[in-house]
Short mmCIF file of C-alpha atoms in Angstrom, two decimals:
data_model
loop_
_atom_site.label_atom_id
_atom_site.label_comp_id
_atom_site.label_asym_id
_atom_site.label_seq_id
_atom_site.Cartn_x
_atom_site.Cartn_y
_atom_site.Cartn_z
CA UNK A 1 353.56 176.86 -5.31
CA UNK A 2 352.87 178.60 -8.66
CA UNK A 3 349.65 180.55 -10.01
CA UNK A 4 349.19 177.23 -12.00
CA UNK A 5 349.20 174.85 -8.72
CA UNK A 6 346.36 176.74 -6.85
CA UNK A 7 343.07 178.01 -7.18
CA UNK A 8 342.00 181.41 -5.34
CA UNK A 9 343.25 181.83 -2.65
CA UNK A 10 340.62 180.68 0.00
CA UNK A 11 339.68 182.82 3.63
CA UNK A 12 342.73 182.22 6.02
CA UNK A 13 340.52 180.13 8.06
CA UNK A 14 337.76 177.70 8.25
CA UNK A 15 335.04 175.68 10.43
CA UNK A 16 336.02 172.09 11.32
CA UNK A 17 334.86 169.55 13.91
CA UNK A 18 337.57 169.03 16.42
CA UNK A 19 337.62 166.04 19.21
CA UNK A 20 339.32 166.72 22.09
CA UNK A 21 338.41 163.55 23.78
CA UNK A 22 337.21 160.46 23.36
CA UNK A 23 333.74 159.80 23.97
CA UNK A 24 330.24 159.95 22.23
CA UNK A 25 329.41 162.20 19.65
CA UNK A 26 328.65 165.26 21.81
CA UNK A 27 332.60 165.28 22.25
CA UNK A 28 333.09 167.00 18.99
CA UNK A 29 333.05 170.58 18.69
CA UNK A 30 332.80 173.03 16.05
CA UNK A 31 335.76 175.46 16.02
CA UNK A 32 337.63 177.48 13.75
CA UNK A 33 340.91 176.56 12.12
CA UNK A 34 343.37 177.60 10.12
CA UNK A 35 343.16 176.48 6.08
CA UNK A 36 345.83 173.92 5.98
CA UNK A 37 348.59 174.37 3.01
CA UNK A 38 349.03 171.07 1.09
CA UNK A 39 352.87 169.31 1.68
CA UNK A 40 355.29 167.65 -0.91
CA UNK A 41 353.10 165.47 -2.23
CA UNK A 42 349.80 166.56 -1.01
CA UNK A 43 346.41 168.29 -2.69
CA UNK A 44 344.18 170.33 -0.98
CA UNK A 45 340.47 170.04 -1.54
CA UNK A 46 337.74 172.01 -0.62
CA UNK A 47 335.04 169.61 0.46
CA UNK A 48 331.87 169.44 -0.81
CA UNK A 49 330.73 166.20 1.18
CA UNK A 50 332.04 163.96 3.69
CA UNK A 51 330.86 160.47 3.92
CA UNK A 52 329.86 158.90 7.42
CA UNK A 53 330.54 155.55 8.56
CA UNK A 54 330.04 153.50 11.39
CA UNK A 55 333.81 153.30 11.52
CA UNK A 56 334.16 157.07 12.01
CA UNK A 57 331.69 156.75 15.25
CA UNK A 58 333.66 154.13 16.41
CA UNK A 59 337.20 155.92 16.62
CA UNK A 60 335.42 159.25 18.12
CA UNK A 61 334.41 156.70 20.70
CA UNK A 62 338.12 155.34 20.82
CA UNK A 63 336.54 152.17 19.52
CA UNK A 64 338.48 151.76 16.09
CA UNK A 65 340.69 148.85 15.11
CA UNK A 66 343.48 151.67 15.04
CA UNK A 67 344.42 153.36 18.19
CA UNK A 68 342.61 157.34 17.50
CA UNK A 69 345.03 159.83 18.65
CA UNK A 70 343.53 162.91 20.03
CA UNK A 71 343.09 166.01 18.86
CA UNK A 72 341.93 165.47 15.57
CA UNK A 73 339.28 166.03 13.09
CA UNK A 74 337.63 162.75 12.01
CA UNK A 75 336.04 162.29 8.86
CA UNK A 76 337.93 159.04 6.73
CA UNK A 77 336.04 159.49 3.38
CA UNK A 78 335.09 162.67 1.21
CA UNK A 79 334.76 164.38 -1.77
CA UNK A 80 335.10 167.54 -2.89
CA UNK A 81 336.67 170.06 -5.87
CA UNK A 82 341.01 170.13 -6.33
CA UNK A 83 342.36 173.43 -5.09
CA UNK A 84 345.64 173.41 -4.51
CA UNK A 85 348.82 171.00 -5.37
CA UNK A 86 351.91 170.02 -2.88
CA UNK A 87 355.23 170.00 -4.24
CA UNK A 88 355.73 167.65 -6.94
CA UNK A 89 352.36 166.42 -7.63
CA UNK A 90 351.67 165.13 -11.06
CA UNK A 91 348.38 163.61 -12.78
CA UNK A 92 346.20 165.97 -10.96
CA UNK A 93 344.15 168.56 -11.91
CA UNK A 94 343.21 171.74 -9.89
CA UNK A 95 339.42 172.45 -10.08
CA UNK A 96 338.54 168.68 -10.53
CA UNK A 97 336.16 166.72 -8.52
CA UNK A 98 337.84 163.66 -6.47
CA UNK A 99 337.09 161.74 -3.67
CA UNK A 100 339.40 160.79 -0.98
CA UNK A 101 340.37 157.67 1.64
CA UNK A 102 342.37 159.89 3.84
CA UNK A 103 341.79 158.30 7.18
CA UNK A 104 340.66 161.47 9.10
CA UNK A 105 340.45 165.47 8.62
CA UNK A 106 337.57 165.41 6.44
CA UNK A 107 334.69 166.72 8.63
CA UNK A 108 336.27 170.70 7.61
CA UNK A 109 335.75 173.11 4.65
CA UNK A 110 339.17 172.48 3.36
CA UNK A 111 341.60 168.87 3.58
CA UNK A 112 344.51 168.07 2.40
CA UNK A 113 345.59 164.02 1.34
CA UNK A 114 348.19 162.60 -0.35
CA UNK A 115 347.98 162.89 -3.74
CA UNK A 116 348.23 158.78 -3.53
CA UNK A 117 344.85 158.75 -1.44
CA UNK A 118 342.46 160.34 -4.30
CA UNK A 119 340.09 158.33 -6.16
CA UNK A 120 338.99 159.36 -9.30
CA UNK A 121 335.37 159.36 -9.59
CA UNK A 122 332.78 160.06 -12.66
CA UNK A 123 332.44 163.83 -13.09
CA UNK A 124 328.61 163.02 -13.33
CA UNK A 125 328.58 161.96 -10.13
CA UNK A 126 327.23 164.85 -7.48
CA UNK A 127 329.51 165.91 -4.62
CA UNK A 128 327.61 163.98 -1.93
CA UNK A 129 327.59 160.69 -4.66
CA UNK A 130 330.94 160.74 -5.08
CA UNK A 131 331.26 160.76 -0.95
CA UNK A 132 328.94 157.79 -0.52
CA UNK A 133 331.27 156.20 -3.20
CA UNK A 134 334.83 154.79 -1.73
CA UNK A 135 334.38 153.14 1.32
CA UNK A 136 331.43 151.22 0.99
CA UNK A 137 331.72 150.14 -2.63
CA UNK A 138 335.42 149.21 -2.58
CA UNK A 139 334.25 147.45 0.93
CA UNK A 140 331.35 145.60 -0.77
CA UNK A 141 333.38 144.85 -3.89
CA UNK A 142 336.35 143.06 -2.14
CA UNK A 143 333.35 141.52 0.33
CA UNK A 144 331.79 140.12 -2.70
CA UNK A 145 334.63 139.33 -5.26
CA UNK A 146 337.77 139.78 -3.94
CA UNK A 147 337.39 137.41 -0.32
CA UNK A 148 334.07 136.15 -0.97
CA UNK A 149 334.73 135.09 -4.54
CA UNK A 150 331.13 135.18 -5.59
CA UNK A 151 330.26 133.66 -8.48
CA UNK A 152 327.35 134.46 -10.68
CA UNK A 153 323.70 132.42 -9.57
CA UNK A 154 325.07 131.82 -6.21
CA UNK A 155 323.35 133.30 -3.05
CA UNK A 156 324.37 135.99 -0.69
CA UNK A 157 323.16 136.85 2.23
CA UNK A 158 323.26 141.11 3.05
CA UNK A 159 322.94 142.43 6.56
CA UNK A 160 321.76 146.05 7.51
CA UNK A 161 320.68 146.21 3.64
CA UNK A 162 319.11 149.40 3.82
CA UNK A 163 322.28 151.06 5.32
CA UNK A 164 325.29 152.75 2.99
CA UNK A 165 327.39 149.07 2.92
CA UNK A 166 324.27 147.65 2.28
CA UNK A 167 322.95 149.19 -0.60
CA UNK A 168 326.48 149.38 -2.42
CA UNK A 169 326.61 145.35 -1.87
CA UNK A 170 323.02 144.97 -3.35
CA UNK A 171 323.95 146.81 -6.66
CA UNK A 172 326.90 145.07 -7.13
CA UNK A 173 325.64 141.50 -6.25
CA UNK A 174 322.89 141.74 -8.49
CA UNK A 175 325.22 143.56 -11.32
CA UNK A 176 327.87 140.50 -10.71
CA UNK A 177 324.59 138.56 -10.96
CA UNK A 178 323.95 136.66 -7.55
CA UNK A 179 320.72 136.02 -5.98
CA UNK A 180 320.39 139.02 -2.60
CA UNK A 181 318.74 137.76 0.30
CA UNK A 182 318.56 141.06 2.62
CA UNK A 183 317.70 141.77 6.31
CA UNK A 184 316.84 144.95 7.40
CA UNK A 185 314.82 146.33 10.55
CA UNK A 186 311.61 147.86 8.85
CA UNK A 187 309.74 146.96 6.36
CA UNK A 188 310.62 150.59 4.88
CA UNK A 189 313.90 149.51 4.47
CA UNK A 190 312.93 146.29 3.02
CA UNK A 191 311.31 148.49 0.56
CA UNK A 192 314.56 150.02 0.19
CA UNK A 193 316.72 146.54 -1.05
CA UNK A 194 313.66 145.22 -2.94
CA UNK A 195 314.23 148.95 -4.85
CA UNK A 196 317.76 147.79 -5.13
CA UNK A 197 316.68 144.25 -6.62
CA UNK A 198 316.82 142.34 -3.73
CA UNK A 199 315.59 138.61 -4.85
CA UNK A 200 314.08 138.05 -1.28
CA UNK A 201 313.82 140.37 1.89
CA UNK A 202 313.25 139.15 5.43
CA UNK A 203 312.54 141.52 9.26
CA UNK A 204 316.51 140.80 11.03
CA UNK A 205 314.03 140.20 13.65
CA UNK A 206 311.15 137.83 12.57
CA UNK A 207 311.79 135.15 14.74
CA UNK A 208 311.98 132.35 12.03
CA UNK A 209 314.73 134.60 10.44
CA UNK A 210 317.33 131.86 10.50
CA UNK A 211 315.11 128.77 8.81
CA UNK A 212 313.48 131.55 6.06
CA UNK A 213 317.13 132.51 4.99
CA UNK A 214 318.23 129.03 5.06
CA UNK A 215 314.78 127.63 2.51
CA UNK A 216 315.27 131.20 0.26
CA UNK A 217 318.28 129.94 -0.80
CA UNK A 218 316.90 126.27 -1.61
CA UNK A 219 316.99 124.42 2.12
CA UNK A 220 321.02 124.55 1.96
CA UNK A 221 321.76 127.50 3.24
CA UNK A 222 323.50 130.72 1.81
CA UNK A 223 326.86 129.94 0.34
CA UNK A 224 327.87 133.76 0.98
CA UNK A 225 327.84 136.37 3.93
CA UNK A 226 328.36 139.82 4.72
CA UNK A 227 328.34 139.64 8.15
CA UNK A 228 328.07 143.41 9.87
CA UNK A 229 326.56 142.82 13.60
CA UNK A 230 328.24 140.57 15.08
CA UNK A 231 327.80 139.55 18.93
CA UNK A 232 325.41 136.88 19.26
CA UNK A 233 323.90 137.58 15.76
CA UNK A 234 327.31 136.42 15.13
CA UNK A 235 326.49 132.27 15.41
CA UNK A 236 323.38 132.96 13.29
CA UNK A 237 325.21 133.79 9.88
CA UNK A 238 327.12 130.45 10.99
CA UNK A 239 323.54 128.55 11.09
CA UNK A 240 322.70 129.92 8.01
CA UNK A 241 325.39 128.92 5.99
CA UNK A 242 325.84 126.74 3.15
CA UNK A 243 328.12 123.48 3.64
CA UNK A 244 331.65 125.04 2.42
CA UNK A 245 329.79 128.63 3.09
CA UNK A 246 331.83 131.81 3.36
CA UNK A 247 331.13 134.18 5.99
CA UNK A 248 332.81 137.75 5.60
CA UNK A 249 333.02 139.34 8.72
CA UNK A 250 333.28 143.31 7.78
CA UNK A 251 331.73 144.75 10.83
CA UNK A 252 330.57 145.00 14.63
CA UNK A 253 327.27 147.01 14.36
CA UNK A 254 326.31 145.09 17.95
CA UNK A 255 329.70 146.66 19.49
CA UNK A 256 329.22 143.24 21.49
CA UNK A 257 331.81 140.24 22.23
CA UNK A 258 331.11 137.13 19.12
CA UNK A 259 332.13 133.61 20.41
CA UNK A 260 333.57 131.31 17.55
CA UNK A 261 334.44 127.47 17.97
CA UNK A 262 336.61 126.36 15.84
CA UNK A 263 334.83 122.85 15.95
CA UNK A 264 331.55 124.69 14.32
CA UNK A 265 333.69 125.57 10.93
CA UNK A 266 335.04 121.90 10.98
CA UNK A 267 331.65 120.54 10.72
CA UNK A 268 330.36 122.25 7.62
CA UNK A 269 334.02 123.28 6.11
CA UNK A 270 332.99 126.89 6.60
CA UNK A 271 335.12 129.85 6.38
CA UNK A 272 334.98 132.93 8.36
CA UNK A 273 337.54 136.11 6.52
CA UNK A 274 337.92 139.25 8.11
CA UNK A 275 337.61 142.40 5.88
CA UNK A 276 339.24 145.65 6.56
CA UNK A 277 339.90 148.29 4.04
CA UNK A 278 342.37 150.15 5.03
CA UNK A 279 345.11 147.21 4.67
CA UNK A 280 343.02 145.88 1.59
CA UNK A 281 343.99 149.83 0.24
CA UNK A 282 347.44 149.26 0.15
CA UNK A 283 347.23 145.75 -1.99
CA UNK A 284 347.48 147.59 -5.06
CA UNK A 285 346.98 145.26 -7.61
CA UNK A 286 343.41 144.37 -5.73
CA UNK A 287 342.52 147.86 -5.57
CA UNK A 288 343.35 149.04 -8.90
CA UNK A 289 341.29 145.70 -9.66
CA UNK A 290 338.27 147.02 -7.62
CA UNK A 291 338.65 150.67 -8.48
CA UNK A 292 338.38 149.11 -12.51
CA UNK A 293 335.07 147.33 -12.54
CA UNK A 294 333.77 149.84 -10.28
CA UNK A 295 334.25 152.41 -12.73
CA UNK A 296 332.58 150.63 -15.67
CA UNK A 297 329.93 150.03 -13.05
CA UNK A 298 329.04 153.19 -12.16
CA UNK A 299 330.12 154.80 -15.86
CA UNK A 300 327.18 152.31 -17.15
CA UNK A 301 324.77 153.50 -14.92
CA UNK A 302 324.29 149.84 -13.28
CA UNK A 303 325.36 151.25 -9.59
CA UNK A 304 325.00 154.60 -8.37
CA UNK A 305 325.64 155.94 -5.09
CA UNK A 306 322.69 155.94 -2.26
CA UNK A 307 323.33 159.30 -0.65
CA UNK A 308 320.59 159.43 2.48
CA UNK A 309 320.15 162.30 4.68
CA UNK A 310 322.30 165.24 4.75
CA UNK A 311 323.63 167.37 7.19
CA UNK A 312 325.43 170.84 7.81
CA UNK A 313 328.82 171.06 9.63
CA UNK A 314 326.91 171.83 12.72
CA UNK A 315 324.64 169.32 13.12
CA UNK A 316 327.58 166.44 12.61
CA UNK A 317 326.84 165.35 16.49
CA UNK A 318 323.07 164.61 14.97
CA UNK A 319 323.96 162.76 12.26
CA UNK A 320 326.28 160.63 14.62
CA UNK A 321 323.68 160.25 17.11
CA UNK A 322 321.12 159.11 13.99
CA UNK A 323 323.81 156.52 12.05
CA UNK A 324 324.47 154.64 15.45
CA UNK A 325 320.88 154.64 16.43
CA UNK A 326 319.55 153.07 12.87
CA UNK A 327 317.79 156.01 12.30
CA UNK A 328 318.83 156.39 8.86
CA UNK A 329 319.23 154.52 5.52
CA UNK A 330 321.54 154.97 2.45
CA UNK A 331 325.36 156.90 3.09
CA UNK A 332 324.96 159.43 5.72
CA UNK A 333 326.50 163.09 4.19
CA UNK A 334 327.94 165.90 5.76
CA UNK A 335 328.36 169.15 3.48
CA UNK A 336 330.68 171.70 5.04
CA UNK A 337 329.84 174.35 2.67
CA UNK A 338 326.27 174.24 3.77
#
């Protein structure tokens, strides 16, 4: 590696959150580790701000779609400043500010990717913007556009609209120009969406939940989904569908068993997609799609980034704890260099 590949030379080690074993978040630990050294191919970054999803509670818990091997250092999203380059690397700059889809290894002071899994992001953005960035707006993009094909005056339907998927899928419905109806749990998140332009906002637990989606969006139904609890919430998002609705299934917030008959879709001429974004990632005509209207998007000013609470290295059990228990709205953040 030459002078011109590599920043100063950082300490020769750092903190990083370690799991051992599967479990809840009080299995990872804070330990010290050794800087890694970017490969062929590889940059290393020093993070400013990891991004937390549900997804990264779920594989501490051993609850992923992906088998999570053990030890490890989770963390699948991030952002942070360029510091060093891997053999061969070309197009990238040491000292600018990316973010990263690299799958795990981001809850640490320093990470290296594949030069492949950077994103380039707007330099205005702030560290902790440009975490809440990748996952949830290339997520709520494809949701939207790419499987749900939402066109413009139509109706969709957002779930958990307060949290970091939900927020990203507001700005971009309304800046694709559908109609949002959101559920959330409090009227403070309500709040939140109706902030976000939200058309109409409705308590996921008002009883009449079901009939007042189906009369916001004129008696029919909601032609469009984004269905993130699952379980028996599950069967609801099918009663609340349009005749020829589509229902994008991109999460399991419930962490409980959905039952589907086929017979129900039959009867209406519904469609039910699955979303996931890792395999989405590697369509790369879809992402460079996605990664090109997001960047006019948030270049224009017409989406930016929710970050919500932040937290230091050491208190990543807590912000766990607080994402799976709904006690927080907007992308969760983690800043190692706090």
């Amino acid at each position: 590696m030459t002078d011109s590949q590599t920043a100063a030379t950082p300490q020769a080690s750092m903190r990083a959150i370690r799991v051992e074993r599967l479990g809840p978040p009080d299995v990872m630990q804070l330990q010290d580790a050794p800087v890694p050294s970017p490969a062929p191919g590889e940059v290393r970054v020093r993070v400013e701000a990891v991004g937390i999803n549900f997804a990264d509670a779920l594989a501490v818990a051993g609850e992923y779609l992906t088998r999570t091997r053990v030890p490890y250092t989770p963390g699948m999203e991030f952002a942070g400043i360029v510091d060093a380059l891997g053999e061969g690397v070309q197009g990238v700059q040491v000292g600018t500010r990316v973010a990263a889809l690299g799958g795990s290894g981001a809850m640490a002071e320093y990470a290296t990717v594949p030069a492949a899994a950077l994103i380039p992001v707007p330099q205005s953005l702030s560290g902790a913007q440009a975490a809440a960035f990748p996952v949830s707006y290339f997520t709520a993009y494809h949701g939207l556009k790419t499987l749900g094909r939402g066109e413009a005056g139509e109706w969709v339907l957002v779930q958990a609209a307060a949290g970091a998927l939900g927020t990203a899928s507001i700005q971009l419905a309304k800046a694709m120009g559908l109609n949002v109806i959101a559920l959330a749990s409090t009227d403070e998140k309500l709040e939140i969406a109706r902030t976000l332009g939200a058309d109409v906002t409705i308590l996921q637990d008002d009883p009449d939940r079901v009939k007042k989606v189906r009369d916001a969006a004129g008696g029919k139904g909601v032609p469009l989904i984004l269905e993130v609890v699952g379980g028996k919430r599950f069967q609801e998002s099918l009663d609340m569908a349009a005749s020829r609705g589509r229902i994008i299934v991109i999460g399991n917030a419930s962490r409980e068993q959905a039952n589907l008959r086929p017979v129900e879709l039959m009867k209406r001429n519904l469609t039910v997609t699955g979303l996931w974004l890792t395999s989405l990632m590697s369509d790369a005509p879809a992402t460079q799609e996605a990664a090109r209207a997001l960047a006019e998007l948030v270049g224009s000013g017409q989406v930016i980034p929710q970050v919500g609470p932040t937290y230091a290295l050491d208190q990543s059990v807590q912000a766990f704890e607080d994402l799976l228990n709904r006690r927080t709205t907007g992308k969760v953040i983690i800043e190692p260099g706090r």
